[in-house]
Amino acid sequence: MNETELKPCPFCGGKAELKIGKMALYDGIYPVKYELRVGVSIKCTQCYMSEGERTASIDIDHEKIELKQSIYETKTVISMFKRWNRRATDERAD
């Protein structure tokens, strides 16, 4: 299983999905920094169990007008996937 795959819901065994919520463009004043802030959550499609919504920040290259990474590469989403995929039988996750 790679780090962008979600295990089934720990409660009902249903399929889990990454849900994308609100998006906002953040314009930093100094130094020039632009970010796309995205509300993300992991939710079971069967029982609707959710880890809760978090905000992932994606840097934008202001010269090329493109995202510097995908949503799956953000620290927030990587951390959420690790927490969702951890089970009581696993060793403690760092």
N, CA, C and O atoms as a Tinker XYZ file with bonds, in Angstrom:
   376  protein
     1  N      0.856000   -1.185000    0.000000    73     2
     2  CA     0.000000    0.000000    0.000000    64     1     3
     3  C      0.894000    1.237000    0.000000    63     2     4     5
     4  O      1.768000    1.377000    0.855000    81     3
     5  N      0.671000    2.129000   -0.959000    73     3     6
     6  CA     1.483000    3.353000   -0.970000    64     5     7
     7  C      0.827000    4.401000   -0.082000    63     6     8     9
     8  O     -0.292000    4.217000    0.398000    81     7
     9  N      1.541000    5.505000    0.130000    73     7    10
    10  CA     1.079000    6.498000    1.100000    64     9    11
    11  C     -0.128000    7.308000    0.647000    63    10    12    13
    12  O     -0.684000    8.061000    1.447000    81    11
    13  N     -0.555000    7.181000   -0.607000    73    11    14
    14  CA    -1.748000    7.899000   -1.057000    64    13    15
    15  C     -2.955000    6.974000   -1.171000    63    14    16    17
    16  O     -3.982000    7.363000   -1.728000    81    15
    17  N     -2.841000    5.754000   -0.648000    73    15    18
    18  CA    -3.968000    4.834000   -0.612000    64    17    19
    19  C     -4.526000    4.791000    0.804000    63    18    20    21
    20  O     -3.776000    4.750000    1.779000    81    19
    21  N     -5.842000    4.800000    0.904000    73    19    22
    22  CA    -6.484000    4.740000    2.220000    64    21    23
    23  C     -6.984000    3.331000    2.499000    63    22    24    25
    24  O     -7.549000    2.673000    1.626000    81    23
    25  N     -6.767000    2.880000    3.732000    73    23    26
    26  CA    -7.333000    1.601000    4.163000    64    25    27
    27  C     -8.832000    1.778000    4.332000    63    26    28    29
    28  O     -9.315000    2.904000    4.452000    81    27
    29  N     -9.577000    0.672000    4.342000    73    27    30
    30  CA   -11.020000    0.775000    4.587000    64    29    31
    31  C    -11.309000    1.387000    5.955000    63    30    32    33
    32  O    -10.445000    1.414000    6.832000    81    31
    33  N    -12.522000    1.870000    6.122000    73    31    34
    34  CA   -12.947000    2.472000    7.383000    64    33    35
    35  C    -12.719000    1.492000    8.540000    63    34    36    37
    36  O    -13.099000    0.326000    8.438000    81    35
    37  N    -12.105000    1.945000    9.635000    73    35    38
    38  CA   -11.860000    1.057000   10.768000    64    37    39
    39  C    -13.127000    0.675000   11.521000    63    38    40    41
    40  O    -13.094000   -0.242000   12.342000    81    39
    41  N    -14.236000    1.349000   11.265000    73    39    42
    42  CA   -15.484000    1.063000   11.971000    64    41    43
    43  C    -16.413000    0.142000   11.194000    63    42    44    45
    44  O    -16.955000   -0.812000   11.752000    81    43
    45  N    -16.599000    0.427000    9.900000    73    43    46
    46  CA   -17.560000   -0.374000    9.132000    64    45    47
    47  C    -16.936000   -1.121000    7.956000    63    46    48    49
    48  O    -17.589000   -1.972000    7.351000    81    47
    49  N    -15.685000   -0.816000    7.625000    73    47    50
    50  CA   -15.023000   -1.474000    6.504000    64    49    51
    51  C    -15.329000   -0.840000    5.155000    63    50    52    53
    52  O    -14.910000   -1.355000    4.119000    81    51
    53  N    -16.063000    0.282000    5.158000    73    51    54
    54  CA   -16.423000    0.962000    3.919000    64    53    55
    55  C    -15.234000    1.667000    3.276000    63    54    56    57
    56  O    -14.159000    1.771000    3.868000    81    55
    57  N    -15.445000    2.142000    2.073000    73    55    58
    58  CA   -14.402000    2.837000    1.321000    64    57    59
    59  C    -14.198000    4.245000    1.877000    63    58    60    61
    60  O    -15.159000    4.968000    2.139000    81    59
    61  N    -12.942000    4.617000    2.050000    73    59    62
    62  CA   -12.603000    5.956000    2.527000    64    61    63
    63  C    -12.130000    6.806000    1.352000    63    62    64    65
    64  O    -11.480000    6.311000    0.431000    81    63
    65  N    -12.469000    8.103000    1.401000    73    63    66
    66  CA   -12.075000    9.021000    0.342000    64    65    67
    67  C    -11.562000   10.325000    0.936000    63    66    68    69
    68  O    -11.983000   10.746000    2.014000    81    67
    69  N    -10.644000   10.954000    0.211000    73    67    70
    70  CA   -10.201000   12.291000    0.559000    64    69    71
    71  C    -11.206000   13.261000   -0.033000    63    70    72    73
    72  O    -11.452000   13.251000   -1.239000    81    71
    73  N    -11.783000   14.094000    0.810000    73    71    74
    74  CA   -12.762000   15.085000    0.367000    64    73    75
    75  C    -12.102000   16.462000    0.336000    63    74    76    77
    76  O    -11.397000   16.850000    1.267000    81    75
    77  N    -12.340000   17.180000   -0.739000    73    75    78
    78  CA   -11.819000   18.535000   -0.904000    64    77    79
    79  C    -12.948000   19.511000   -0.593000    63    78    80    81
    80  O    -14.054000   19.394000   -1.122000    81    79
    81  N    -12.652000   20.465000    0.264000    73    79    82
    82  CA   -13.664000   21.440000    0.665000    64    81    83
    83  C    -13.367000   22.818000    0.112000    63    82    84    85
    84  O    -13.023000   22.978000   -1.059000    81    83
    85  N    -13.506000   23.798000    0.968000    73    83    86
    86  CA   -13.315000   25.194000    0.569000    64    85    87
    87  C    -11.865000   25.459000    0.161000    63    86    88    89
    88  O    -10.925000   24.893000    0.719000    81    87
    89  N    -11.719000   26.339000   -0.832000    73    87    90
    90  CA   -10.395000   26.754000   -1.281000    64    89    91
    91  C    -10.309000   28.269000   -1.214000    63    90    92    93
    92  O    -11.280000   28.970000   -1.496000    81    91
    93  N     -9.138000   28.766000   -0.838000    73    91    94
    94  CA    -8.926000   30.217000   -0.782000    64    93    95
    95  C     -7.493000   30.521000   -1.182000    63    94    96    97
    96  O     -6.563000   29.799000   -0.825000    81    95
    97  N     -7.337000   31.592000   -1.921000    73    95    98
    98  CA    -6.008000   32.042000   -2.311000    64    97    99
    99  C     -5.497000   32.991000   -1.242000    63    98   100   101
   100  O     -6.181000   33.946000   -0.874000    81    99
   101  N     -4.300000   32.729000   -0.745000    73    99   102
   102  CA    -3.683000   33.569000    0.281000    64   101   103
   103  C     -2.544000   34.331000   -0.365000    63   102   104   105
   104  O     -1.681000   33.737000   -1.011000    81   103
   105  N     -2.537000   35.621000   -0.197000    73   103   106
   106  CA    -1.526000   36.499000   -0.773000    64   105   107
   107  C     -0.714000   37.104000    0.354000    63   106   108   109
   108  O     -1.169000   38.034000    1.019000    81   107
   109  N      0.491000   36.584000    0.577000    73   107   110
   110  CA     1.368000   37.136000    1.604000    64   109   111
   111  C      1.961000   38.447000    1.130000    63   110   112   113
   112  O      2.220000   38.617000   -0.061000    81   111
   113  N      2.176000   39.362000    2.037000    73   111   114
   114  CA     2.675000   40.676000    1.663000    64   113   115
   115  C      4.195000   40.663000    1.502000    63   114   116   117
   116  O      4.700000   41.055000    0.450000    81   115
   117  N      4.929000   40.223000    2.518000    73   115   118
   118  CA     6.386000   40.209000    2.415000    64   117   119
   119  C      6.917000   38.987000    3.119000    63   118   120   121
   120  O      6.513000   38.755000    4.259000    81   119
   121  N      7.783000   38.191000    2.544000    73   119   122
   122  CA     8.174000   38.255000    1.140000    64   121   123
   123  C      7.016000   37.791000    0.258000    63   122   124   125
   124  O      6.027000   37.253000    0.755000    81   123
   125  N      7.143000   37.999000   -1.038000    73   123   126
   126  CA     6.066000   37.611000   -1.955000    64   125   127
   127  C      5.845000   36.111000   -1.832000    63   126   128   129
   128  O      6.730000   35.309000   -2.129000    81   127
   129  N      4.666000   35.756000   -1.395000    73   127   130
   130  CA     4.334000   34.352000   -1.211000    64   129   131
   131  C      2.845000   34.171000   -1.482000    63   130   132   133
   132  O      2.001000   34.882000   -0.935000    81   131
   133  N      2.558000   33.233000   -2.313000    73   131   134
   134  CA     1.170000   32.922000   -2.612000    64   133   135
   135  C      0.912000   31.470000   -2.250000    63   134   136   137
   136  O      1.740000   30.597000   -2.514000    81   135
   137  N     -0.235000   31.219000   -1.648000    73   135   138
   138  CA    -0.627000   29.859000   -1.267000    64   137   139
   139  C     -2.075000   29.631000   -1.656000    63   138   140   141
   140  O     -2.893000   30.551000   -1.678000    81   139
   141  N     -2.363000   28.383000   -1.959000    73   139   142
   142  CA    -3.739000   27.950000   -2.106000    64   141   143
   143  C     -4.044000   27.158000   -0.843000    63   142   144   145
   144  O     -3.416000   26.131000   -0.585000    81   143
   145  N     -4.998000   27.627000   -0.061000    73   143   146
   146  CA    -5.383000   26.926000    1.168000    64   145   147
   147  C     -6.654000   26.138000    0.883000    63   146   148   149
   148  O     -7.650000   26.678000    0.403000    81   147
   149  N     -6.590000   24.833000    1.196000    73   147   150
   150  CA    -7.661000   23.914000    0.829000    64   149   151
   151  C     -8.146000   23.163000    2.062000    63   150   152   153
   152  O     -7.341000   22.608000    2.809000    81   151
   153  N     -9.453000   23.144000    2.277000    73   151   154
   154  CA   -10.031000   22.345000    3.345000    64   153   155
   155  C    -10.091000   20.894000    2.887000    63   154   156   157
   156  O    -10.638000   20.601000    1.824000    81   155
   157  N     -9.532000   19.984000    3.684000    73   155   158
   158  CA    -9.514000   18.565000    3.326000    64   157   159
   159  C     -9.986000   17.721000    4.504000    63   158   160   161
   160  O     -9.782000   18.081000    5.664000    81   159
   161  N    -10.615000   16.606000    4.194000    73   159   162
   162  CA   -11.011000   15.650000    5.221000    64   161   163
   163  C    -11.020000   14.259000    4.598000    63   162   164   165
   164  O    -11.091000   14.106000    3.379000    81   163
   165  N    -10.947000   13.258000    5.456000    73   163   166
   166  CA   -11.078000   11.873000    5.014000    64   165   167
   167  C    -12.401000   11.383000    5.571000    63   166   168   169
   168  O    -12.676000   11.518000    6.763000    81   167
   169  N    -13.215000   10.813000    4.695000    73   167   170
   170  CA   -14.547000   10.413000    5.108000    64   169   171
   171  C    -14.893000    9.038000    4.530000    63   170   172   173
   172  O    -14.558000    8.732000    3.386000    81   171
   173  N    -15.566000    8.216000    5.337000    73   171   174
   174  CA   -16.063000    6.914000    4.882000    64   173   175
   175  C    -17.319000    7.147000    4.043000    63   174   176   177
   176  O    -18.197000    7.916000    4.435000    81   175
   177  N    -17.403000    6.487000    2.898000    73   175   178
   178  CA   -18.562000    6.661000    2.020000    64   177   179
   179  C    -19.778000    5.874000    2.512000    63   178   180   181
   180  O    -20.887000    6.078000    2.018000    81   179
   181  N    -19.577000    4.975000    3.484000    73   179   182
   182  CA   -20.678000    4.152000    3.978000    64   181   183
   183  C    -21.281000    4.681000    5.281000    63   182   184   185
   184  O    -22.483000    4.934000    5.355000    81   183
   185  N    -20.443000    4.847000    6.308000    73   183   186
   186  CA   -20.951000    5.281000    7.622000    64   185   187
   187  C    -20.695000    6.765000    7.885000    63   186   188   189
   188  O    -21.151000    7.307000    8.892000    81   187
   189  N    -19.971000    7.415000    6.986000    73   187   190
   190  CA   -19.664000    8.853000    7.053000    64   189   191
   191  C    -18.749000    9.239000    8.212000    63   190   192   193
   192  O    -18.670000   10.414000    8.570000    81   191
   193  N    -18.058000    8.266000    8.799000    73   191   194
   194  CA   -17.054000    8.569000    9.817000    64   193   195
   195  C    -16.014000    9.480000    9.173000    63   194   196   197
   196  O    -15.590000    9.245000    8.041000    81   195
   197  N    -15.605000   10.518000    9.895000    73   195   198
   198  CA   -14.638000   11.462000    9.353000    64   197   199
   199  C    -13.599000   11.792000   10.399000    63   198   200   201
   200  O    -13.877000   11.778000   11.598000    81   199
   201  N    -12.405000   12.087000    9.938000    73   199   202
   202  CA   -11.335000   12.496000   10.832000    64   201   203
   203  C    -11.455000   13.968000   11.185000    63   202   204   205
   204  O    -10.765000   14.438000   12.089000    81   203
   205  N    -12.295000   14.691000   10.511000    73   203   206
   206  CA   -12.430000   16.124000   10.717000    64   205   207
   207  C    -11.694000   16.882000    9.634000    63   206   208   209
   208  O    -10.786000   16.350000    8.996000    81   207
   209  N    -12.087000   18.119000    9.431000    73   207   210
   210  CA   -11.487000   18.909000    8.358000    64   209   211
   211  C    -10.228000   19.627000    8.835000    63   210   212   213
   212  O    -10.168000   20.146000    9.949000    81   211
   213  N     -9.248000   19.641000    7.979000    73   211   214
   214  CA    -7.990000   20.347000    8.216000    64   213   215
   215  C     -7.743000   21.268000    7.018000    63   214   216   217
   216  O     -8.431000   21.168000    6.002000    81   215
   217  N     -6.771000   22.153000    7.137000    73   215   218
   218  CA    -6.408000   23.043000    6.039000    64   217   219
   219  C     -5.028000   22.675000    5.522000    63   218   220   221
   220  O     -4.050000   22.679000    6.269000    81   219
   221  N     -4.960000   22.358000    4.238000    73   219   222
   222  CA    -3.689000   22.076000    3.578000    64   221   223
   223  C     -3.277000   23.313000    2.788000    63   222   224   225
   224  O     -4.108000   23.934000    2.126000    81   223
   225  N     -2.013000   23.666000    2.854000    73   223   226
   226  CA    -1.491000   24.831000    2.132000    64   225   227
   227  C     -0.565000   24.368000    1.017000    63   226   228   229
   228  O      0.359000   23.585000    1.237000    81   227
   229  N     -0.831000   24.864000   -0.175000    73   227   230
   230  CA    -0.019000   24.524000   -1.340000    64   229   231
   231  C      0.615000   25.809000   -1.853000    63   230   232   233
   232  O     -0.082000   26.758000   -2.210000    81   231
   233  N      1.939000   25.829000   -1.885000    73   231   234
   234  CA     2.640000   27.010000   -2.399000    64   233   235
   235  C      2.406000   27.149000   -3.898000    63   234   236   237
   236  O      2.280000   26.160000   -4.620000    81   235
   237  N      2.352000   28.397000   -4.347000    73   235   238
   238  CA     2.160000   28.702000   -5.764000    64   237   239
   239  C      3.400000   29.431000   -6.260000    63   238   240   241
   240  O      3.859000   30.395000   -5.647000    81   239
   241  N      3.932000   28.959000   -7.374000    73   239   242
   242  CA     5.043000   29.642000   -8.036000    64   241   243
   243  C      4.452000   30.850000   -8.750000    63   242   244   245
   244  O      3.780000   30.701000   -9.770000    81   243
   245  N      4.700000   32.050000   -8.217000    73   243   246
   246  CA     4.046000   33.244000   -8.753000    64   245   247
   247  C      4.595000   33.657000  -10.115000    63   246   248   249
   248  O      3.946000   34.425000  -10.825000    81   247
   249  N      5.776000   33.165000  -10.497000    73   247   250
   250  CA     6.313000   33.501000  -11.812000    64   249   251
   251  C      5.705000   32.620000  -12.904000    63   250   252   253
   252  O      5.401000   33.097000  -13.997000    81   251
   253  N      5.530000   31.332000  -12.601000    73   251   254
   254  CA     4.966000   30.401000  -13.579000    64   253   255
   255  C      3.451000   30.260000  -13.443000    63   254   256   257
   256  O      2.798000   29.671000  -14.305000    81   255
   257  N      2.904000   30.793000  -12.374000    73   255   258
   258  CA     1.474000   30.671000  -12.057000    64   257   259
   259  C      1.058000   29.193000  -12.058000    63   258   260   261
   260  O      0.153000   28.786000  -12.786000    81   259
   261  N      1.740000   28.405000  -11.225000    73   259   262
   262  CA     1.391000   26.993000  -11.090000    64   261   263
   263  C      1.663000   26.527000   -9.662000    63   262   264   265
   264  O      2.468000   27.115000   -8.940000    81   263
   265  N      0.975000   25.466000   -9.279000    73   263   266
   266  CA     1.165000   24.899000   -7.947000    64   265   267
   267  C      2.518000   24.214000   -7.873000    63   266   268   269
   268  O      2.961000   23.595000   -8.840000    81   267
   269  N      3.176000   24.325000   -6.723000    73   267   270
   270  CA     4.489000   23.714000   -6.558000    64   269   271
   271  C      4.404000   22.238000   -6.169000    63   270   272   273
   272  O      5.405000   21.524000   -6.236000    81   271
   273  N      3.226000   21.775000   -5.765000    73   271   274
   274  CA     3.041000   20.382000   -5.370000    64   273   275
   275  C      1.575000   20.019000   -5.496000    63   274   276   277
   276  O      0.716000   20.885000   -5.663000    81   275
   277  N      1.301000   18.725000   -5.415000    73   275   278
   278  CA    -0.096000   18.291000   -5.447000    64   277   279
   279  C     -0.650000   18.290000   -4.017000    63   278   280   281
   280  O      0.109000   18.372000   -3.051000    81   279
   281  N     -1.942000   18.201000   -3.897000    73   279   282
   282  CA    -2.588000   18.154000   -2.582000    64   281   283
   283  C     -2.101000   16.933000   -1.787000    63   282   284   285
   284  O     -2.003000   16.986000   -0.561000    81   283
   285  N     -1.798000   15.835000   -2.494000    73   283   286
   286  CA    -1.346000   14.608000   -1.838000    64   285   287
   287  C      0.071000   14.727000   -1.270000    63   286   288   289
   288  O      0.473000   13.904000   -0.447000    81   287
   289  N      0.819000   15.721000   -1.690000    73   287   290
   290  CA     2.189000   15.906000   -1.228000    64   289   291
   291  C      2.300000   16.886000   -0.058000    63   290   292   293
   292  O      3.397000   17.117000    0.451000    81   291
   293  N      1.190000   17.457000    0.366000    73   291   294
   294  CA     1.232000   18.395000    1.484000    64   293   295
   295  C      1.416000   17.638000    2.800000    63   294   296   297
   296  O      0.967000   16.501000    2.943000    81   295
   297  N      2.079000   18.284000    3.754000    73   295   298
   298  CA     2.299000   17.665000    5.064000    64   297   299
   299  C      0.972000   17.310000    5.732000    63   298   300   301
   300  O      0.857000   16.274000    6.387000    81   299
   301  N     -0.016000   18.165000    5.564000    73   299   302
   302  CA    -1.320000   17.948000    6.184000    64   301   303
   303  C     -1.959000   16.655000    5.689000    63   302   304   305
   304  O     -2.402000   15.836000    6.494000    81   303
   305  N     -2.010000   16.466000    4.383000    73   303   306
   306  CA    -2.666000   15.281000    3.820000    64   305   307
   307  C     -1.860000   14.015000    4.122000    63   306   308   309
   308  O     -2.440000   12.976000    4.435000    81   307
   309  N     -0.545000   14.090000    4.032000    73   307   310
   310  CA     0.281000   12.927000    4.361000    64   309   311
   311  C      0.030000   12.498000    5.807000    63   310   312   313
   312  O     -0.107000   11.307000    6.087000    81   311
   313  N     -0.030000   13.458000    6.719000    73   311   314
   314  CA    -0.290000   13.174000    8.131000    64   313   315
   315  C     -1.688000   12.569000    8.330000    63   314   316   317
   316  O     -1.859000   11.632000    9.110000    81   315
   317  N     -2.676000   13.110000    7.622000    73   315   318
   318  CA    -4.041000   12.581000    7.736000    64   317   319
   319  C     -4.112000   11.136000    7.245000    63   318   320   321
   320  O     -4.759000   10.301000    7.877000    81   319
   321  N     -3.451000   10.831000    6.119000    73   319   322
   322  CA    -3.443000    9.471000    5.587000    64   321   323
   323  C     -2.791000    8.511000    6.579000    63   322   324   325
   324  O     -3.289000    7.406000    6.798000    81   323
   325  N     -1.677000    8.932000    7.179000    73   323   326
   326  CA    -0.995000    8.068000    8.156000    64   325   327
   327  C     -1.901000    7.774000    9.351000    63   326   328   329
   328  O     -1.988000    6.632000    9.801000    81   327
   329  N     -2.577000    8.811000    9.866000    73   327   330
   330  CA    -3.469000    8.608000   11.017000    64   329   331
   331  C     -4.642000    7.701000   10.655000    63   330   332   333
   332  O     -5.000000    6.809000   11.424000    81   331
   333  N     -5.240000    7.928000    9.488000    73   331   334
   334  CA    -6.393000    7.110000    9.082000    64   333   335
   335  C     -5.976000    5.649000    8.909000    63   334   336   337
   336  O     -6.708000    4.745000    9.312000    81   335
   337  N     -4.828000    5.418000    8.326000    73   335   338
   338  CA    -4.381000    4.057000    8.019000    64   337   339
   339  C     -3.820000    3.302000    9.215000    63   338   340   341
   340  O     -3.645000    2.085000    9.146000    81   339
   341  N     -3.533000    4.001000   10.313000    73   339   342
   342  CA    -3.002000    3.334000   11.499000    64   341   343
   343  C     -4.109000    2.545000   12.192000    63   342   344   345
   344  O     -5.242000    3.013000   12.304000    81   343
   345  N     -3.773000    1.361000   12.650000    73   343   346
   346  CA    -4.730000    0.508000   13.356000    64   345   347
   347  C     -4.179000    0.155000   14.730000    63   346   348   349
   348  O     -2.974000    0.247000   14.964000    81   347
   349  N     -5.049000   -0.243000   15.625000    73   347   350
   350  CA    -4.651000   -0.565000   17.007000    64   349   351
   351  C     -3.629000   -1.689000   17.043000    63   350   352   353
   352  O     -2.834000   -1.769000   17.979000    81   351
   353  N     -3.637000   -2.553000   16.044000    73   351   354
   354  CA    -2.691000   -3.667000   16.012000    64   353   355
   355  C     -1.322000   -3.259000   15.502000    63   354   356   357
   356  O     -0.359000   -4.014000   15.639000    81   355
   357  N     -1.221000   -2.056000   14.906000    73   355   358
   358  CA     0.050000   -1.544000   14.401000    64   357   359
   359  C      0.904000   -1.064000   15.564000    63   358   360   361
   360  O      0.402000   -0.773000   16.650000    81   359
   361  N      2.212000   -0.988000   15.310000    73   359   362
   362  CA     3.083000   -0.354000   16.298000    64   361   363
   363  C      2.762000    1.126000   16.295000    63   362   364   365
   364  O      2.220000    1.642000   15.317000    81   363
   365  N      3.082000    1.799000   17.351000    73   363   366
   366  CA     2.807000    3.231000   17.474000    64   365   367
   367  C      3.446000    3.998000   16.320000    63   366   368   369
   368  O      4.635000    3.840000   16.044000    81   367
   369  N      2.646000    4.834000   15.644000    73   367   370
   370  CA     3.161000    5.654000   14.540000    64   369   371
   371  C      3.860000    6.873000   15.097000    63   370   372   373
   372  O      3.428000    7.437000   16.103000    81   371
   373  N      4.931000    7.281000   14.454000    73   371   374
   374  CA     5.662000    8.475000   14.894000    64   373   375
   375  C      5.023000    9.720000   14.365000    63   374   376
   376  O      5.502000   10.822000   14.634000    81   375
